[in-house]
Amino acid sequence: MTPPEADPTLLDGVALFAGLEPAARQAVIDHADWFSLPGGNVLFAQGEAGDALYIVLRGSLAVLRVAGDGVRRRIARIAAGEVVGEMALVSGRARSASVIAERDCEVLRLDHAGFEALVARHPQAMLGVTRQIVSRLEVMQDNPLGQPPPRPRSIALLPAGSGRDCAAMRRDLARCMRQFGTVAEIGEGEGGGRQTQWFHDIESRHDFILYQADETAGAWSRLCLRQADVCLVVVSADDAETRRRHPLEAAASQRGQAMELVMLHPADRISPDNSKAFLAGRRVALHHHVRVGVFADAARLARQVTGRAVGLVLSGGGARGFAHLGVLRAFADAGVAIDMVGGCSMGAIAAAGAAMHWDAHEAEPRFRRAFVDTNPVNDFTLPLVALTAGRRVTRRLRDAFGERRIEDLWLPYFCVSTNLTRGTLAVHRRGLLWQWLRASVAIPGIMPPWVNPKGEVFADGGVLDNLPVTPMRAFGRGPVIAVDVGEAPAFSAPGALPEETWFERLFLRRRPRMPSILQILLRAGTVKTPADRLGRSAADFFLKPPVESIDFLDWKAFDRAVELGRRHAQAELARAPASVFGR
Ligand SMILES: Nc1ncnc2c1ncn2[C@@H]1O[C@@H]2COP(=O)(O)O[C@H]2[C@H]1O
């Protein structure tokens, strides 16, 4: 073996070999080959034959796996002190995943012969390896699509035309991150020309590292990228050159580096309006709007990048959805900041208000005007496509949200609809807000579905998932709070004649009666699906305001619903553990 120095303590931090006697550990060190692996380099690829296992001494590796759906996902991070590549070595099968250096690493390679010699002399080593394989296989089985990436610890800021504002934002970001742990801010002045060991020491002494790259493709920027778990490309939202890129951005993104976009706005910006142009051609997991100098925005970014962001998911439920406004008011009163929002149907509309940064004084009168002052779903029509024409709802949504695009909302946002063409749940994170809200509320048969330019037909998300916690979970940014107001009222018609004639129905006034077509369609479109139940159990904190007595179409129950939501959330918040709020 050829490490810089043949250090007998080299394996001290390796849990898998912790139970071995010193002689056995020395045997591993003697057999193994030491090498350094620069950030971004592939250790091995999925499907290759596996002839060795690797022990990570410094740095970290990402495990990426292509699942049955053909999409490559990151399933784990291998940190210093962990072992990787043991599965193929033991089973003789192909590599189950690709492994790539997330940053500059130092690694020990133990080949087949070395591993066999170890196990022959020290059989207990096999026990630890087997335990590790079993637990990793369990993860793969339980979570074939991969787990959310682990919380990032080292973050690189990559300025693309944002210059001094980027540095100012970094200072605020670091200040906010210090609530969660120690933060080292490293620019070229501190880190330029240092060796891997120096970075390893800094990383082990701090909870978070903020690397400040410069605007060039020089050695320092490249090093920042290699060291980072996640890279924030920072642009100025007022930059007329929306296609400006950092010179390292495209290559990093192609390499699979986790990338996010931060758009910096002046402190007095009313609403973002050009995100689409900045996002065009970029592959970013998320984008953030931050007003320079506005502490709340930096605090939100800090929660989002460190995995402490509070995500709120609001269910559909027609007029009962007004209760969401009360819930939002209770959160604001309690000082709980919501960092990301999503929802279905009426919940999607309430969530959009939160993502616009409307407070209760702004949101409640707007919703009252849109839905209460005149009934939005009574433009009944000849029922060729649906019972109502849907135009009234469309007009209300356009009045309320204008031409605002989802990507221009202050908070990361999604709404769901059901793609009837493909038979799948559609999660909308881009595009005109009113259009996707219109799709999200289109209960089949009651309101005409929405059709996109490709001819795909979209209806109410509640058909497949009325409480879309899973898409929020997929962001993997922190605790998820779910609010369900969609529990249908008791739905039965004891003694009703299933096939009463229209004459009997209209003129004989016999009781009991069949539910009306409106009630039947409403119920059919909002039946609890397995996804709803999953949503409930997948949430970290679940609220169910007592709104059963309010009819889905009882728009006049606005004040009562808001108050029920507020009181319920207020009482539940008082009981909630602090961990629910990412603290
Ligand atoms: N769920 C997991 N968590 C951590 N590491 C894993 C997981 N699944 C697979 N791996 C590692 O990724 C490696 C890919 O190559 P192997 O199949 O040889 O061995 C695999 C494990 O070492």
XYZ file of C-alpha atoms and ligand atoms in Angstrom:
605
model
C 0.000 0.000 0.000
C 1.167 3.499 -0.739
C -0.550 6.070 1.492
C 1.362 9.266 2.251
C 2.337 7.574 5.474
C 1.432 3.980 6.392
C -0.585 5.100 9.361
C -1.750 2.252 11.666
C -4.634 4.443 12.876
C -5.972 4.889 9.345
C -9.016 2.671 9.980
C -9.847 4.041 13.418
C -12.849 5.966 12.150
C -14.203 3.088 10.022
C -17.216 1.651 11.840
C -17.288 -1.532 9.805
C -13.855 -2.569 11.081
C -14.276 -1.200 14.587
C -14.686 -4.672 16.114
C -11.472 -6.009 14.570
C -8.326 -6.524 16.567
C -5.394 -4.236 15.744
C -3.636 -7.060 13.873
C -6.632 -7.570 11.589
C -6.879 -3.865 10.891
C -3.193 -3.750 10.115
C -3.736 -6.604 7.666
C -6.370 -4.552 5.837
C -4.049 -1.552 5.695
C -1.232 -3.705 4.381
C -3.364 -5.222 1.672
C -5.119 -2.073 0.561
C -4.124 0.538 -1.996
C -4.477 4.179 -1.108
C -5.412 6.710 -3.782
C -6.975 10.125 -4.148
C -10.109 10.644 -6.206
C -10.844 14.237 -7.324
C -14.412 15.545 -6.889
C -16.638 14.657 -9.855
C -14.656 11.495 -10.781
C -16.433 8.164 -11.122
C -15.235 5.413 -8.776
C -17.207 2.779 -10.650
C -20.388 2.561 -12.728
C -23.603 0.618 -12.258
C -23.484 -2.702 -14.125
C -19.678 -3.083 -14.042
C -18.079 -6.176 -12.527
C -17.037 -5.584 -8.932
C -13.573 -6.703 -7.946
C -12.914 -4.537 -4.874
C -14.484 -2.632 -2.028
C -13.506 0.885 -1.054
C -13.065 2.580 2.292
C -13.558 6.351 2.279
C -10.919 8.057 4.419
C -11.691 11.700 3.514
C -14.357 13.465 1.469
C -17.615 11.841 0.437
C -19.142 9.871 -2.408
C -22.589 9.868 -3.983
C -24.384 6.601 -4.826
C -26.473 7.001 -7.981
C -28.766 4.333 -9.294
C -30.825 3.998 -12.452
C -34.128 2.430 -11.352
C -36.676 0.523 -13.430
C -38.127 3.777 -14.809
C -34.785 4.661 -16.414
C -34.248 7.746 -14.260
C -30.939 8.131 -12.435
C -31.400 9.069 -8.801
C -29.079 9.634 -5.957
C -29.820 7.043 -3.294
C -27.185 7.667 -0.669
C -24.099 9.497 0.401
C -21.037 7.609 1.603
C -19.200 9.735 4.138
C -15.662 9.440 5.460
C -15.349 6.255 7.544
C -17.849 4.289 5.439
C -17.358 1.436 3.012
C -18.753 1.113 -0.498
C -18.697 -1.512 -3.234
C -19.006 -4.452 -0.853
C -22.187 -5.811 -2.479
C -20.774 -6.813 -5.843
C -17.602 -8.050 -4.203
C -19.493 -10.436 -1.950
C -22.260 -11.473 -4.347
C -20.183 -11.708 -7.513
C -22.923 -9.781 -9.304
C -22.662 -6.501 -11.193
C -22.397 -3.164 -9.377
C -25.862 -2.224 -8.143
C -25.212 1.529 -8.506
C -22.667 4.064 -9.730
C -20.460 5.796 -7.213
C -19.041 9.279 -7.841
C -16.801 11.501 -5.717
C -18.851 14.421 -4.426
C -15.624 16.206 -3.551
C -11.919 15.514 -3.409
C -11.576 12.162 -1.647
C -8.959 9.836 -0.274
C -9.892 6.199 -0.589
C -8.509 2.761 0.286
C -9.115 -0.025 -2.211
C -9.258 -3.579 -0.925
C -9.343 -6.114 -3.745
C -10.920 -9.535 -3.818
C -7.795 -11.372 -2.686
C -7.258 -8.925 0.170
C -10.862 -9.228 1.285
C -10.758 -13.049 1.186
C -7.540 -13.130 3.157
C -9.103 -10.852 5.746
C -12.236 -12.957 6.073
C -10.276 -16.214 6.210
C -8.252 -14.988 9.175
C -10.907 -12.856 10.826
C -14.353 -14.275 9.996
C -16.088 -11.695 12.187
C -15.259 -9.075 9.507
C -17.775 -10.823 7.253
C -20.520 -10.347 9.812
C -20.233 -6.564 9.717
C -20.133 -6.508 5.920
C -23.184 -8.765 5.704
C -25.138 -6.580 8.119
C -24.320 -3.545 6.024
C -25.410 -5.256 2.802
C -28.726 -6.311 4.327
C -29.542 -2.815 5.542
C -28.599 -1.274 2.188
C -30.725 -3.811 0.315
C -33.636 -2.990 2.595
C -33.291 0.685 1.708
C -33.278 -0.187 -1.986
C -36.367 -2.353 -1.612
C -38.368 0.024 0.544
C -37.381 2.977 -1.527
C -36.692 1.831 -5.082
C -36.813 5.396 -6.340
C -34.234 6.576 -3.855
C -34.316 8.575 -0.697
C -34.287 12.322 -0.528
C -30.673 13.406 -0.577
C -29.146 13.854 2.858
C -29.091 17.379 4.236
C -26.281 19.249 2.522
C -23.433 20.466 4.701
C -21.213 22.205 2.233
C -22.692 24.735 -0.133
C -20.914 26.516 -2.966
C -22.132 29.917 -4.135
C -21.448 30.356 -7.833
C -22.048 33.978 -8.866
C -23.206 34.488 -12.442
C -23.312 38.256 -12.874
C -24.502 38.891 -9.298
C -21.122 40.140 -7.961
C -21.344 42.197 -4.779
C -24.974 41.263 -4.112
C -23.921 37.624 -3.977
C -21.359 38.389 -1.266
C -23.962 40.380 0.717
C -26.439 37.537 0.399
C -23.790 35.056 1.563
C -23.216 37.046 4.755
C -26.953 37.051 5.540
C -27.248 33.383 4.640
C -24.356 32.472 6.939
C -25.888 34.519 9.756
C -29.183 32.648 9.393
C -27.507 29.240 9.093
C -25.715 29.847 12.392
C -29.048 29.188 14.111
C -28.587 25.563 13.081
C -24.891 25.084 13.753
C -21.406 26.421 13.161
C -20.691 27.895 9.737
C -17.331 28.446 8.035
C -17.330 30.959 5.172
C -14.480 30.195 2.831
C -13.397 32.375 -0.047
C -10.213 32.127 -2.067
C -8.370 34.172 0.570
C -8.873 31.434 3.135
C -8.915 28.278 1.029
C -6.842 29.021 -2.097
C -3.919 26.604 -2.483
C -4.833 24.414 0.499
C -4.562 20.611 0.529
C -7.423 18.087 0.963
C -6.501 17.615 4.614
C -7.152 21.304 5.369
C -10.672 21.079 3.902
C -11.286 17.841 5.715
C -10.329 19.486 9.022
C -12.528 22.528 8.384
C -15.443 20.273 7.483
C -15.034 18.151 10.571
C -14.924 21.230 12.809
C -18.035 22.932 11.371
C -21.608 21.929 10.759
C -21.788 23.888 7.498
C -19.310 25.291 5.000
C -20.164 28.093 2.597
C -17.719 28.192 -0.284
C -17.685 31.462 -2.213
C -16.581 30.814 -5.807
C -15.684 33.676 -8.152
C -17.110 34.494 -11.573
C -14.333 32.690 -13.456
C -13.600 29.083 -14.345
C -10.326 29.306 -12.411
C -8.856 26.748 -10.032
C -10.590 28.249 -6.984
C -14.104 28.062 -8.456
C -13.437 24.513 -9.607
C -12.314 23.543 -6.146
C -15.438 25.098 -4.575
C -17.604 23.023 -6.866
C -15.725 19.842 -6.061
C -16.147 20.425 -2.333
C -19.862 21.199 -2.462
C -22.839 18.983 -1.703
C -25.008 21.532 -3.428
C -24.193 24.444 -5.662
C -26.231 27.658 -5.630
C -25.926 29.601 -8.874
C -26.604 33.198 -7.892
C -27.968 35.616 -10.511
C -29.317 39.119 -10.345
C -33.011 39.150 -11.295
C -32.457 42.565 -12.924
C -29.701 41.302 -15.203
C -30.942 41.914 -18.749
C -28.645 39.129 -19.902
C -30.833 36.273 -18.688
C -28.789 33.714 -20.617
C -25.624 34.601 -18.736
C -24.049 31.497 -17.207
C -21.197 30.900 -14.844
C -18.465 29.309 -17.009
C -18.502 26.120 -14.873
C -22.260 25.816 -14.544
C -23.142 23.659 -17.542
C -20.355 21.132 -16.971
C -21.186 20.823 -13.269
C -24.837 20.274 -14.003
C -23.998 17.656 -16.639
C -21.796 15.845 -14.153
C -24.855 15.447 -11.925
C -23.855 18.104 -9.383
C -26.906 19.162 -7.330
C -27.712 22.675 -8.606
C -30.183 25.329 -7.474
C -30.762 28.850 -8.709
C -30.939 31.894 -6.446
C -32.444 35.006 -8.022
C -31.499 38.166 -6.162
C -34.035 41.001 -6.138
C -33.881 44.540 -4.790
C -35.393 44.840 -1.301
C -38.493 46.664 -2.602
C -39.429 44.198 -5.349
C -43.195 43.640 -5.368
C -43.173 40.431 -7.336
C -40.696 38.464 -9.456
C -41.627 38.436 -13.136
C -38.893 36.954 -15.297
C -37.989 33.616 -13.730
C -38.951 31.746 -16.876
C -36.130 33.403 -18.836
C -33.563 32.625 -16.129
C -34.714 29.034 -15.809
C -34.709 28.341 -19.557
C -32.054 25.759 -20.388
C -31.001 25.310 -16.756
C -31.446 22.029 -14.894
C -32.013 23.066 -11.316
C -33.786 21.152 -8.562
C -35.269 24.330 -7.126
C -35.055 28.080 -7.545
C -35.261 30.669 -4.811
C -36.259 34.335 -4.795
C -34.281 36.388 -2.320
C -34.550 40.140 -1.760
C -31.106 41.437 -0.862
C -31.169 42.806 2.668
C -34.530 41.214 3.571
C -33.656 38.983 6.474
C -36.760 36.798 6.206
C -35.768 35.787 2.668
C -32.230 34.832 3.691
C -33.666 32.898 6.641
C -35.981 31.006 4.304
C -33.090 30.175 1.970
C -31.083 28.970 4.965
C -33.893 26.626 5.975
C -34.338 25.410 2.423
C -30.703 24.611 1.752
C -30.121 22.954 5.120
C -33.246 20.759 4.956
C -35.218 22.608 7.634
C -37.854 24.198 5.428
C -41.465 23.828 6.514
C -43.630 22.545 3.657
C -47.386 23.007 3.852
C -49.797 20.842 1.845
C -53.467 21.846 1.587
C -56.158 19.457 0.409
C -59.119 20.040 -1.834
C -62.592 20.327 -0.358
C -64.585 23.047 -2.136
C -65.975 25.644 0.241
C -64.446 23.800 3.173
C -61.113 24.877 1.760
C -61.716 28.316 3.270
C -60.609 26.691 6.500
C -57.092 26.742 5.006
C -57.167 30.532 5.235
C -57.813 30.260 8.962
C -54.992 27.736 9.291
C -52.634 30.117 7.497
C -53.721 32.933 9.768
C -53.017 30.807 12.866
C -49.547 29.969 11.555
C -48.797 33.642 10.945
C -50.099 34.595 14.410
C -47.848 31.940 15.953
C -44.852 33.221 13.974
C -44.427 29.944 12.060
C -42.939 30.732 8.661
C -44.054 28.527 5.801
C -41.265 27.944 3.282
C -42.882 25.889 0.535
C -46.515 25.267 -0.338
C -48.544 22.939 -2.471
C -52.055 21.702 -2.755
C -54.963 20.331 -4.644
C -58.066 22.083 -5.900
C -59.273 24.655 -3.345
C -56.160 23.866 -1.307
C -54.046 24.740 -4.360
C -55.790 28.123 -4.553
C -55.257 28.876 -0.864
C -51.625 27.738 -1.175
C -51.136 30.070 -4.147
C -52.194 32.997 -1.959
C -49.553 31.995 0.595
C -46.935 31.670 -2.145
C -47.832 35.211 -3.313
C -47.037 36.359 0.240
C -50.599 37.496 0.839
C -51.265 37.851 4.533
C -54.701 37.278 6.073
C -55.725 40.926 5.483
C -55.057 40.540 1.806
C -56.045 36.933 1.209
C -59.386 36.777 2.995
C -61.096 39.710 1.230
C -59.771 38.476 -2.120
C -61.159 34.984 -1.600
C -64.425 36.400 -0.319
C -64.797 38.526 -3.458
C -63.914 35.625 -5.737
C -66.031 32.878 -4.216
C -68.603 34.234 -1.811
C -70.045 37.437 -3.238
C -71.280 35.431 -6.204
C -71.357 31.659 -6.553
C -68.438 30.641 -8.805
C -69.938 27.351 -9.932
C -73.467 28.107 -10.910
C -72.976 28.931 -14.568
C -74.940 25.803 -15.389
C -75.045 24.895 -19.020
C -76.392 22.233 -21.354
C -74.358 19.324 -19.892
C -72.469 18.197 -22.965
C -69.045 18.358 -21.321
C -69.940 19.249 -17.764
C -72.786 20.663 -15.716
C -71.213 24.120 -15.579
C -69.410 26.112 -18.242
C -66.433 26.754 -15.972
C -65.999 30.250 -17.412
C -66.926 31.906 -14.166
C -64.236 30.045 -12.229
C -61.712 30.826 -14.947
C -62.562 34.522 -14.751
C -62.255 34.539 -10.941
C -58.878 32.825 -11.059
C -57.574 35.254 -13.657
C -58.895 38.194 -11.642
C -57.213 36.918 -8.501
C -53.846 35.823 -9.909
C -53.498 37.743 -13.166
C -50.818 36.478 -15.528
C -48.513 35.426 -12.692
C -46.470 32.330 -13.425
C -45.869 29.601 -10.849
C -42.094 30.086 -11.078
C -42.563 33.778 -10.189
C -44.220 33.029 -6.855
C -42.154 33.994 -3.828
C -42.312 30.515 -2.341
C -41.601 27.230 -4.098
C -45.067 26.032 -5.062
C -46.871 23.199 -6.787
C -50.449 22.237 -7.483
C -51.697 18.896 -8.717
C -54.212 17.855 -11.314
C -55.115 14.539 -12.876
C -53.834 13.968 -16.395
C -56.789 12.044 -17.801
C -54.932 11.376 -21.059
C -52.113 9.500 -19.341
C -53.987 8.472 -16.220
C -51.355 10.011 -13.958
C -51.075 12.678 -11.304
C -49.605 15.867 -12.794
C -47.513 18.053 -10.495
C -47.364 21.613 -11.836
C -44.292 23.634 -10.891
C -44.082 25.897 -13.919
C -46.528 27.730 -16.152
C -49.399 30.161 -15.803
C -50.803 29.877 -12.313
C -54.465 30.439 -13.174
C -54.401 27.759 -15.860
C -53.090 25.023 -13.604
C -55.402 26.103 -10.806
C -58.254 25.852 -13.251
C -57.125 22.282 -14.066
C -56.723 21.469 -10.393
C -60.337 22.412 -9.557
C -62.049 20.798 -12.556
C -64.098 18.043 -10.913
C -65.042 15.739 -13.799
C -68.612 16.257 -14.873
C -69.062 19.445 -12.871
C -66.549 21.659 -14.625
C -64.989 21.146 -18.069
C -61.461 19.769 -17.899
C -58.445 21.816 -18.944
C -56.627 20.967 -22.173
C -52.965 21.764 -22.826
C -51.518 22.656 -26.256
C -50.591 18.984 -26.812
C -54.238 18.026 -26.379
C -53.758 16.350 -23.014
C -56.806 16.593 -20.787
C -56.479 17.599 -17.129
C -59.072 17.396 -14.346
C -59.220 17.892 -10.597
C -56.181 16.519 -8.788
C -58.507 15.065 -6.155
C -59.381 12.209 -8.491
C -55.956 10.709 -7.763
C -54.535 12.564 -4.769
C -56.505 15.123 -2.827
C -53.745 15.558 -0.231
C -50.505 15.635 -2.236
C -47.914 15.124 0.469
C -45.742 12.900 -1.715
C -44.705 15.657 -4.168
C -43.789 17.863 -1.204
C -41.802 15.038 0.370
C -39.986 14.625 -2.913
C -38.439 18.070 -2.442
C -36.800 16.579 0.653
C -36.404 19.973 2.305
C -37.771 19.359 5.770
C -40.912 18.696 7.766
C -44.242 18.508 5.961
C -47.476 19.774 7.480
C -50.671 18.527 5.821
C -54.154 19.988 6.226
C -57.093 17.843 5.146
C -60.525 19.373 4.705
C -61.655 16.882 2.069
C -63.241 14.189 4.208
C -66.577 13.682 2.461
C -69.774 13.963 4.487
C -71.762 10.795 5.113
C -72.978 9.775 1.682
C -75.907 7.405 1.577
C -79.473 7.278 0.369
C -81.330 4.660 2.398
C -84.556 3.601 0.784
C -84.041 5.642 -2.380
C -85.216 4.147 -5.627
C -82.140 3.595 -7.807
C -83.992 4.145 -11.044
C -86.746 6.604 -10.282
C -88.268 8.177 -13.375
C -87.890 11.913 -13.961
C -91.663 12.214 -13.417
C -91.374 10.593 -9.984
C -88.393 12.735 -9.111
C -89.893 16.052 -10.197
C -93.551 15.659 -9.316
C -94.175 12.914 -6.778
C -91.880 14.437 -4.185
C -91.444 11.061 -2.656
C -88.829 10.661 0.099
C -86.166 9.407 0.492
C -84.502 10.549 -2.711
C -81.438 9.776 -4.705
C -78.622 12.329 -4.364
C -78.525 14.880 -7.191
C -76.173 14.542 -10.133
C -74.084 17.365 -8.652
C -73.738 15.581 -5.333
C -72.925 12.272 -7.019
C -70.245 13.790 -9.248
C -68.763 15.719 -6.351
C -68.579 12.597 -4.242
C -67.164 10.513 -7.106
C -64.497 13.120 -7.751
C -63.420 13.329 -4.132
C -63.601 9.745 -2.898
C -60.690 9.079 -0.577
C -57.938 7.425 -2.567
C -55.060 5.337 -1.203
C -52.843 8.340 -2.056
C -54.804 10.557 0.360
C -54.358 8.047 3.124
C -50.677 7.801 2.305
C -50.462 11.596 2.394
C -51.900 11.662 5.847
C -49.447 9.135 7.226
C -46.466 10.603 5.338
C -46.952 14.042 6.888
C -44.955 15.046 9.954
C -47.874 17.010 11.317
C -51.458 16.464 10.306
C -54.349 18.880 10.775
C -57.975 18.060 10.181
C -60.150 21.071 10.951
C -63.676 20.024 12.041
C -65.469 21.203 8.907
C -67.669 18.126 8.306
C -70.824 20.157 8.770
C -69.956 22.457 5.846
C -71.123 21.408 2.404
C -68.532 21.380 -0.386
C -70.589 23.959 -2.281
C -71.661 26.119 0.634
C -69.669 29.211 -0.355
C -71.604 31.328 2.139
C -70.009 29.382 5.007
C -66.809 31.381 4.419
C -66.480 32.993 7.863
C -67.383 29.832 9.724
C -64.877 27.750 7.767
C -62.080 30.293 8.257
C -62.744 30.447 11.975
C -62.912 26.638 12.346
C -59.571 26.349 10.571
C -57.970 29.074 12.666
C -59.127 27.706 15.999
C -58.175 24.151 15.154
C -54.687 25.120 13.944
C -54.130 27.385 16.935
C -54.936 24.570 19.360
C -52.857 21.998 17.455
C -49.880 24.338 17.110
C -49.753 24.747 20.865
C -49.336 20.967 21.124
C -46.894 20.473 18.235
C -43.318 19.420 18.965
C -40.711 22.011 17.944
C -39.158 19.556 15.461
C -42.234 19.957 13.266
C -41.159 23.475 12.451
C -37.681 22.577 11.386
C -36.159 23.902 14.552
N -28.965 2.176 0.123
C -27.649 2.287 0.051
N -26.982 3.050 0.954
C -25.654 3.176 0.878
N -24.901 2.561 -0.060
C -25.490 1.785 -0.953
C -26.894 1.620 -0.956
N -27.213 0.831 -1.973
C -26.044 0.498 -2.590
N -25.019 1.087 -1.986
C -23.586 0.995 -2.308
O -23.438 1.274 -3.686
C -22.627 0.244 -4.207
C -22.754 -0.004 -5.673
O -21.904 -1.081 -5.999
P -22.071 -2.478 -5.207
O -23.339 -3.088 -5.653
O -20.818 -3.248 -5.341
O -22.179 -2.016 -3.667
C -23.068 -0.973 -3.426
C -23.090 -0.429 -2.034
O -21.811 -0.341 -1.492
